[in-house]
Tab-separated table of C-alpha atoms and ligand atoms in Angstrom:
chain	number	residue	atom	x	y	z
A	387	MET	CA	-13.421	14.516	-20.385
A	388	GLU	CA	-11.522	16.206	-23.205
A	389	MET	CA	-11.958	19.994	-23.169
A	390	GLU	CA	-9.622	22.089	-25.291
A	391	GLY	CA	-6.210	20.496	-25.892
A	392	LYS	CA	-5.237	18.336	-22.952
A	393	PRO	CA	-8.108	16.728	-20.929
A	394	GLN	CA	-9.283	17.999	-17.493
A	395	VAL	CA	-9.476	15.439	-14.674
A	396	SER	CA	-7.786	14.759	-11.330
A	397	ILE	CA	-5.170	12.103	-11.387
A	398	THR	CA	-3.344	10.958	-8.288
A	399	LEU	CA	-0.137	8.987	-8.466
A	400	LEU	CA	1.743	7.246	-5.679
A	401	SER	CA	5.450	7.661	-6.292
A	402	GLY	CA	8.755	6.531	-4.858
A	403	GLY	CA	12.176	5.701	-6.215
A	404	THR	CA	12.877	5.982	-9.922
A	405	GLY	CA	10.091	3.878	-11.530
A	406	THR	CA	7.116	6.219	-11.217
A	407	PRO	CA	9.114	9.339	-12.184
A	408	LYS	CA	9.962	7.593	-15.486
A	409	LEU	CA	6.259	6.993	-16.137
A	410	LEU	CA	5.526	10.594	-15.145
A	411	LEU	CA	7.767	11.832	-17.958
A	412	GLY	CA	5.354	10.124	-20.358
A	413	VAL	CA	2.216	11.316	-18.529
A	414	ARG	CA	3.466	14.930	-18.675
A	415	GLU	CA	3.564	14.750	-22.469
A	416	LEU	CA	-0.158	13.982	-22.534
A	417	LEU	CA	-1.680	15.897	-19.607
A	418	ASP	CA	-1.267	19.297	-17.935
A	419	ASP	CA	0.835	19.142	-14.767
A	420	LYS	CA	-1.979	20.858	-12.874
A	421	MET	CA	-4.153	17.764	-13.262
A	422	LEU	CA	-1.638	15.702	-11.321
A	423	THR	CA	-1.261	15.160	-7.595
A	424	ILE	CA	1.638	12.994	-6.580
A	425	ILE	CA	1.826	11.458	-3.144
A	426	GLY	CA	5.497	10.921	-2.351
A	427	ASN	CA	7.097	8.285	-0.164
A	428	THR	CA	8.990	9.811	2.768
A	429	GLY	CA	10.259	6.519	4.241
A	430	ASP	CA	13.647	7.192	2.571
A	431	ASP	CA	14.043	10.579	4.264
A	432	ASP	CA	17.124	11.093	6.371
A	433	ILE	CA	19.329	13.756	7.885
A	434	PHE	CA	22.683	14.456	6.209
A	435	PHE	CA	24.990	17.259	7.380
A	436	GLY	CA	22.169	18.426	9.646
A	437	LEU	CA	19.735	18.814	6.740
A	438	LEU	CA	16.611	16.776	6.011
A	439	VAL	CA	16.904	15.075	2.623
A	440	SER	CA	13.676	13.712	1.146
A	441	PRO	CA	14.903	11.866	-1.969
A	442	ASP	CA	11.587	10.702	-3.427
A	443	ILE	CA	9.900	14.072	-2.967
A	444	ASP	CA	13.012	15.862	-4.232
A	445	SER	CA	13.118	13.761	-7.411
A	446	LEU	CA	9.519	14.859	-8.053
A	447	ILE	CA	10.400	18.496	-7.407
A	448	TYR	CA	13.304	18.259	-9.859
A	449	LEU	CA	11.226	16.389	-12.425
A	450	PHE	CA	8.397	18.942	-12.401
A	451	SER	CA	10.829	21.882	-12.481
A	452	ASN	CA	12.637	20.230	-15.420
A	453	GLN	CA	15.904	19.871	-13.516
A	454	LEU	CA	16.007	16.138	-12.787
A	455	ASP	CA	19.163	14.225	-13.703
A	456	LEU	CA	17.640	11.829	-16.224
A	457	GLU	CA	20.615	9.447	-16.087
A	458	LYS	CA	20.322	8.671	-12.368
A	459	PHE	CA	16.695	9.745	-11.878
A	460	TRP	CA	17.625	11.491	-8.618
A	461	GLY	CA	19.354	14.800	-7.973
A	462	VAL	CA	19.843	17.768	-10.282
A	463	GLU	CA	21.242	17.591	-13.815
A	464	ASP	CA	24.794	18.920	-14.380
A	465	GLU	CA	25.511	18.637	-10.662
A	466	THR	CA	28.868	19.397	-8.999
A	467	TYR	CA	30.162	18.164	-5.632
A	468	ASN	CA	32.561	20.869	-4.369
A	469	THR	CA	30.872	21.207	-0.981
A	470	LEU	CA	30.974	17.445	-0.498
A	471	GLN	CA	34.710	17.480	-1.248
A	472	GLN	CA	35.221	20.178	1.366
A	473	LEU	CA	33.134	18.187	3.845
A	474	GLY	CA	35.474	15.258	3.174
A	475	LEU	CA	38.451	17.452	4.074
A	476	MET	CA	36.671	18.141	7.345
A	477	LYS	CA	36.473	14.361	7.927
A	478	GLU	CA	32.685	14.332	7.591
A	479	PRO	CA	31.214	11.077	6.191
A	480	THR	CA	30.682	11.565	2.446
A	481	TRP	CA	29.194	8.269	1.285
A	482	PHE	CA	25.882	10.027	0.590
A	483	HIS	CA	26.562	12.399	-2.299
A	484	LEU	CA	24.789	15.691	-1.746
A	485	GLY	CA	25.408	17.952	-4.725
A	486	ASP	CA	26.069	21.696	-4.667
A	487	LYS	CA	22.857	22.525	-6.529
A	488	ASP	CA	20.821	20.029	-4.510
A	489	LEU	CA	21.982	21.745	-1.312
A	490	ALA	CA	19.934	24.828	-2.229
A	491	LEU	CA	16.731	22.781	-1.889
A	492	HIS	CA	17.792	21.295	1.447
A	493	LEU	CA	18.847	24.656	2.841
A	494	THR	CA	15.553	26.247	1.797
A	495	ARG	CA	13.470	23.389	3.202
A	496	ASN	CA	15.490	23.445	6.398
A	497	ARG	CA	14.862	27.170	6.817
A	498	LEU	CA	11.129	26.694	6.262
A	499	LEU	CA	10.945	23.722	8.648
A	500	SER	CA	12.911	25.647	11.303
A	501	SER	CA	10.486	28.535	11.042
A	502	GLY	CA	7.557	26.221	11.810
A	503	TYR	CA	6.337	24.991	8.419
A	504	THR	CA	5.152	21.398	8.223
A	505	LEU	CA	6.849	19.228	5.596
A	506	THR	CA	3.734	19.571	3.406
A	507	GLU	CA	3.818	23.360	3.707
A	508	ALA	CA	7.559	23.537	3.063
A	509	ILE	CA	7.249	21.375	-0.079
A	510	ASN	CA	4.282	23.436	-1.266
A	511	GLU	CA	6.257	26.663	-0.769
A	512	ILE	CA	9.214	25.262	-2.716
A	513	CYS	CA	6.871	24.139	-5.510
A	514	ILE	CA	5.444	27.670	-5.704
A	515	LYS	CA	8.959	29.156	-5.836
A	516	LEU	CA	9.890	26.765	-8.666
A	517	GLU	CA	6.583	27.406	-10.492
A	518	ILE	CA	5.535	23.760	-10.284
A	519	THR	CA	1.829	23.366	-11.036
A	520	ALA	CA	1.499	19.674	-10.186
A	521	LYS	CA	0.699	19.075	-6.502
A	522	ILE	CA	3.453	17.199	-4.689
A	523	VAL	CA	2.379	16.006	-1.255
A	524	PRO	CA	4.243	13.898	1.264
A	525	MET	CA	2.461	10.798	2.572
A	526	THR	CA	2.873	12.117	6.123
A	527	ASP	CA	4.327	15.079	7.994
A	528	GLU	CA	5.483	12.792	10.763
A	529	PRO	CA	8.657	10.714	10.849
A	530	VAL	CA	8.268	7.300	9.231
A	531	LYS	CA	11.566	5.592	8.572
A	532	THR	CA	12.126	2.555	6.387
A	533	THR	CA	14.765	0.379	8.045
A	534	MET	CA	16.319	-2.929	7.123
A	535	LEU	CA	17.196	-5.654	9.610
A	536	ASN	CA	20.384	-7.482	8.613
A	537	GLU	CA	21.347	-11.033	9.561
A	538	LYS	CA	23.013	-9.818	12.773
A	539	ASN	CA	19.722	-8.151	13.767
A	540	GLU	CA	21.240	-4.700	13.221
A	541	ARG	CA	18.960	-2.007	11.861
A	542	LEU	CA	20.181	-0.077	8.838
A	543	SER	CA	18.515	3.051	7.581
A	544	PHE	CA	17.177	2.853	4.037
A	545	GLN	CA	19.971	5.090	2.748
A	546	GLU	CA	22.641	3.017	4.519
A	547	TYR	CA	21.219	-0.117	2.909
A	548	THR	CA	20.834	1.485	-0.534
A	549	VAL	CA	23.770	3.847	-0.864
A	550	LYS	CA	26.384	2.869	1.730
A	551	PHE	CA	26.048	-0.895	1.269
A	552	ARG	CA	24.786	-0.793	-2.369
A	553	GLU	CA	21.810	-3.108	-1.572
A	554	GLN	CA	24.267	-6.016	-1.190
A	555	ILE	CA	23.285	-7.004	2.350
A	556	PRO	CA	20.852	-9.849	3.036
A	557	VAL	CA	17.762	-8.493	4.754
A	558	LYS	CA	15.651	-10.403	7.290
A	559	ALA	CA	12.930	-7.810	7.702
A	560	VAL	CA	11.898	-4.353	6.572
A	561	HIS	CA	10.255	-2.019	9.071
A	562	TYR	CA	8.399	1.204	8.448
A	563	GLU	CA	9.234	2.710	11.810
A	564	GLY	CA	6.646	5.150	13.098
A	565	SER	CA	3.982	4.082	10.580
A	566	GLU	CA	1.635	2.667	13.239
A	567	LYS	CA	1.327	6.086	14.876
A	568	ALA	CA	1.870	8.476	11.979
A	569	LYS	CA	-1.110	10.222	10.427
A	570	ALA	CA	-1.269	10.568	6.672
A	571	THR	CA	-1.426	14.168	5.492
A	572	LYS	CA	-4.936	15.420	4.746
A	573	GLU	CA	-3.596	16.464	1.332
A	574	ALA	CA	-2.664	12.847	0.558
A	575	ILE	CA	-6.019	11.505	1.746
A	576	ASN	CA	-7.965	14.156	-0.178
A	577	ALA	CA	-5.905	13.403	-3.274
A	578	ILE	CA	-7.033	9.786	-3.061
A	579	LYS	CA	-10.656	10.702	-2.206
A	580	ASN	CA	-11.021	13.291	-4.973
A	581	ALA	CA	-9.163	11.509	-7.752
A	582	ASN	CA	-10.861	10.331	-10.932
A	583	VAL	CA	-7.982	7.962	-11.413
A	584	ILE	CA	-5.245	6.608	-9.146
A	585	ILE	CA	-2.012	5.322	-10.628
A	586	LEU	CA	0.686	3.308	-8.885
A	587	GLY	CA	3.728	3.506	-11.108
A	588	PRO	CA	6.346	0.767	-11.352
A	589	SER	CA	7.950	1.628	-8.020
A	590	ASN	CA	9.508	-0.898	-5.651
A	591	PRO	CA	6.576	-2.437	-3.708
A	592	ILE	CA	8.638	-2.896	-0.543
A	593	THR	CA	10.718	0.273	-0.291
A	594	SER	CA	8.681	2.823	-2.274
A	595	VAL	CA	5.002	1.846	-2.107
A	596	GLY	CA	5.256	-0.207	1.111
A	597	PRO	CA	5.795	2.785	3.425
A	598	MET	CA	2.710	4.517	1.980
A	599	LEU	CA	0.508	1.431	2.363
A	600	ALA	CA	1.843	1.004	5.901
A	601	LEU	CA	-0.123	4.144	6.773
A	602	SER	CA	-3.545	2.636	7.448
A	603	GLU	CA	-5.325	5.848	6.419
A	604	ILE	CA	-3.749	5.704	2.965
A	605	LYS	CA	-4.444	2.003	2.490
A	606	ASN	CA	-8.051	2.409	3.674
A	607	ALA	CA	-8.600	5.442	1.443
A	608	LEU	CA	-7.395	3.373	-1.525
A	609	ILE	CA	-9.703	0.501	-0.586
A	610	LYS	CA	-12.690	2.866	-0.254
A	611	SER	CA	-11.877	4.915	-3.348
A	612	LYS	CA	-14.372	4.866	-6.193
A	613	ALA	CA	-11.657	5.930	-8.638
A	614	LYS	CA	-10.191	3.340	-10.934
A	615	VAL	CA	-6.888	2.194	-9.436
A	616	ILE	CA	-4.326	1.069	-11.992
A	617	ALA	CA	-0.769	-0.077	-11.371
A	618	VAL	CA	2.216	-0.932	-13.514
A	619	SER	CA	4.271	-3.933	-12.477
A	620	PRO	CA	7.901	-3.081	-11.694
A	621	LEU	CA	8.886	-6.622	-12.764
A	622	ASP	CA	9.358	-8.205	-16.166
A	623	SER	CA	9.958	-11.956	-16.364
A	624	GLY	CA	10.719	-12.003	-12.643
A	625	LYS	CA	13.382	-9.271	-12.975
A	626	ALA	CA	13.222	-5.668	-11.778
A	627	PHE	CA	14.059	-2.848	-14.184
A	628	SER	CA	16.265	-1.386	-11.453
A	629	GLY	CA	16.926	-1.672	-7.725
A	630	PRO	CA	16.530	-4.473	-5.215
A	631	ALA	CA	12.799	-5.272	-5.643
A	632	VAL	CA	13.289	-8.941	-6.577
A	633	ARG	CA	15.866	-9.602	-3.907
A	634	LEU	CA	13.749	-7.949	-1.188
A	635	LEU	CA	10.504	-9.642	-2.272
A	636	LYS	CA	12.229	-13.049	-2.095
A	637	GLU	CA	13.981	-12.311	1.201
A	638	LEU	CA	10.662	-11.282	2.741
A	639	GLY	CA	8.846	-14.368	1.444
A	640	TYR	CA	6.797	-12.810	-1.385
A	641	GLU	CA	6.572	-14.111	-4.922
A	642	ALA	CA	8.920	-12.044	-7.085
A	643	SER	CA	6.671	-11.791	-10.128
A	644	SER	CA	3.813	-9.669	-11.420
A	645	LEU	CA	1.481	-12.129	-9.686
A	646	GLY	CA	3.274	-11.326	-6.426
A	647	ILE	CA	2.713	-7.613	-7.123
A	648	ALA	CA	-0.987	-8.287	-7.805
A	649	ASN	CA	-1.258	-10.109	-4.476
A	650	LEU	CA	0.317	-7.173	-2.629
A	651	TYR	CA	-2.119	-4.662	-4.167
A	652	LYS	CA	-5.231	-6.872	-4.544
A	653	ASP	CA	-7.226	-5.141	-1.782
A	654	PHE	CA	-7.607	-1.985	-3.849
A	655	LEU	CA	-6.314	-2.646	-7.388
A	656	ASP	CA	-8.612	-2.662	-10.442
A	657	VAL	CA	-6.115	-2.999	-13.284
A	658	LEU	CA	-2.506	-4.208	-13.494
A	659	VAL	CA	-0.321	-3.548	-16.518
A	660	ILE	CA	2.213	-6.351	-16.871
A	661	SER	CA	4.875	-7.216	-19.415
A	662	SER	CA	3.774	-9.153	-22.489
A	663	ASN	CA	6.542	-11.579	-21.476
A	664	ASP	CA	4.453	-12.411	-18.377
A	665	SER	CA	1.138	-12.999	-20.179
A	666	LYS	CA	1.027	-16.540	-18.755
A	667	LEU	CA	0.332	-14.941	-15.331
A	668	SER	CA	-2.791	-13.155	-16.609
A	669	GLU	CA	-5.297	-15.804	-15.574
A	670	SER	CA	-4.000	-16.087	-12.007
A	671	ILE	CA	-4.032	-12.284	-11.665
A	672	GLN	CA	-7.566	-12.074	-13.075
A	673	ASP	CA	-8.613	-14.699	-10.519
A	674	LEU	CA	-7.782	-12.069	-7.871
A	675	GLY	CA	-10.404	-9.786	-9.447
A	676	ILE	CA	-7.832	-7.624	-11.225
A	677	LYS	CA	-8.014	-6.816	-14.940
A	678	VAL	CA	-4.724	-7.436	-16.751
A	679	ILE	CA	-3.216	-5.493	-19.624
A	680	CYS	CA	-0.153	-7.021	-21.302
A	681	SER	CA	2.205	-4.554	-22.880
A	682	ASN	CA	5.796	-3.433	-23.258
A	683	ILE	CA	6.405	-1.933	-19.787
A	684	SER	CA	10.012	-0.829	-20.280
A	685	LEU	CA	10.405	2.910	-19.631
A	686	LYS	CA	13.923	3.449	-20.952
A	687	THR	CA	13.096	5.706	-23.880
A	688	LYS	CA	10.801	8.714	-24.179
A	689	THR	CA	8.737	6.803	-26.760
A	690	GLU	CA	8.246	3.932	-24.300
A	691	GLN	CA	7.339	6.383	-21.504
A	692	ILE	CA	4.691	8.068	-23.677
A	693	ASN	CA	3.343	4.770	-25.021
A	694	LEU	CA	2.872	3.293	-21.550
A	695	ALA	CA	1.261	6.510	-20.304
A	696	LYS	CA	-1.122	6.352	-23.295
A	697	ILE	CA	-2.086	2.747	-22.529
A	698	ILE	CA	-2.890	3.689	-18.911
A	699	LEU	CA	-4.769	6.878	-19.746
A	700	LYS	CA	-6.780	5.145	-22.480
A	701	GLU	CA	-7.694	2.303	-20.113
A	702	VAL	CA	-9.066	4.769	-17.551
A	703	GLY	CA	-10.924	6.765	-20.232
A	704	ILE	CA	-8.911	9.978	-19.994
A	705	ILE	CA	-7.599	9.899	-23.522
A	706	PHE	CA	-9.097	8.031	-26.464
B	1213	FO1	N1	21.760	7.428	-4.472
B	1213	FO1	C1	22.960	6.851	-4.587
B	1213	FO1	O1	23.051	5.733	-5.062
B	1213	FO1	N2	24.092	7.500	-4.115
B	1213	FO1	C2	24.043	8.737	-3.570
B	1213	FO1	O2	25.081	9.263	-3.154
B	1213	FO1	C3	22.769	9.383	-3.502
B	1213	FO1	C4	22.631	10.682	-3.021
B	1213	FO1	C5	21.377	11.315	-3.071
B	1213	FO1	C6	21.229	12.634	-2.687
B	1213	FO1	C7	20.011	13.264	-2.746
B	1213	FO1	C8	18.885	12.544	-3.203
B	1213	FO1	O3	17.701	13.158	-3.269
B	1213	FO1	C9	19.003	11.224	-3.584
B	1213	FO1	C10	20.238	10.591	-3.523
B	1213	FO1	N3	20.396	9.265	-3.923
B	1213	FO1	C11	21.628	8.675	-3.975
B	1213	FO1	C12	19.225	8.484	-4.350
B	1213	FO1	C13	18.507	7.855	-3.153
B	1213	FO1	O4	19.346	7.243	-2.262
B	1213	FO1	C14	17.573	6.722	-3.593
B	1213	FO1	O5	17.627	6.469	-4.940
B	1213	FO1	C15	16.190	6.991	-3.282
B	1213	FO1	O6	16.026	7.194	-1.901
B	1213	FO1	C16	15.336	5.803	-3.732
B	1213	FO1	O7	14.090	6.165	-3.744
């Protein structure tokens, strides 16, 4: 598949949160952006100050336009918060930190949505404006909202749970509201159908990948896909690299290990990359019909990001 320089194939990634963007930094060093289609989770989307914020899609937009804050892995680098401060003076709630630079994206998307664009079209238009050559597509154009049920049976939005309450609230259930009715975008389905390779990065299985799999069209397209489907476990020795994955998996009754991840994805997964520290789980994962690769799966440094991307792309025959 190697032509001149970087190889030419179609690779589709499912991305949410901060895990998959870290892997993408490595993938971008090895492949042209135009070979990549990324289906983004929109379960985190919410309205702040009257504007739709789509954090997982926006992180992708910032990553592919080389503006992402690589400390937080969301928002724009060198951000300022003057508008937020002013909003505070006006007694608006300011627990969700929208930056001055970030506002430009929300204002533009809001204008496009108000003039009749679908979310997919608005994101595509913004990608064109920012000269992004990767395709970034939302999982759906319809509202699907990840919500958390606390012990008092109150529903919290994903952003309330994550940002306002810092993931410190016990959760009884997670709902992907609207997912039973919502249609996946045709762009997302085609990206799965036409891919040579499908990659699920080390994103939170409940809050980042869960909303996408809750769309039956996406899950069925993955099951039917002839492409090799490879995932990276977000857990190492039963611990998440970041975020509440372990806590949520346990609260919802799943095994918080790479074997638990394999069980969640077993209907469509061909290969799972797990930490060398978890090699003892290999046999049980292979018993599910999934090939296991043991490796260093930390993505803290650029070298680690490139090395893990290389392992994945070699396994699927894209680089040698
Ligand atoms: N995460 C925070 O922890 N605090 C924030 O104030 C915050 C603001 C924010 C604004 C725009 C955006 O795109 C993302 C933002 N995030 C913030 C990250 C976001 O809440 C989550 O990390 C993602 O939804 C997880 O996928």
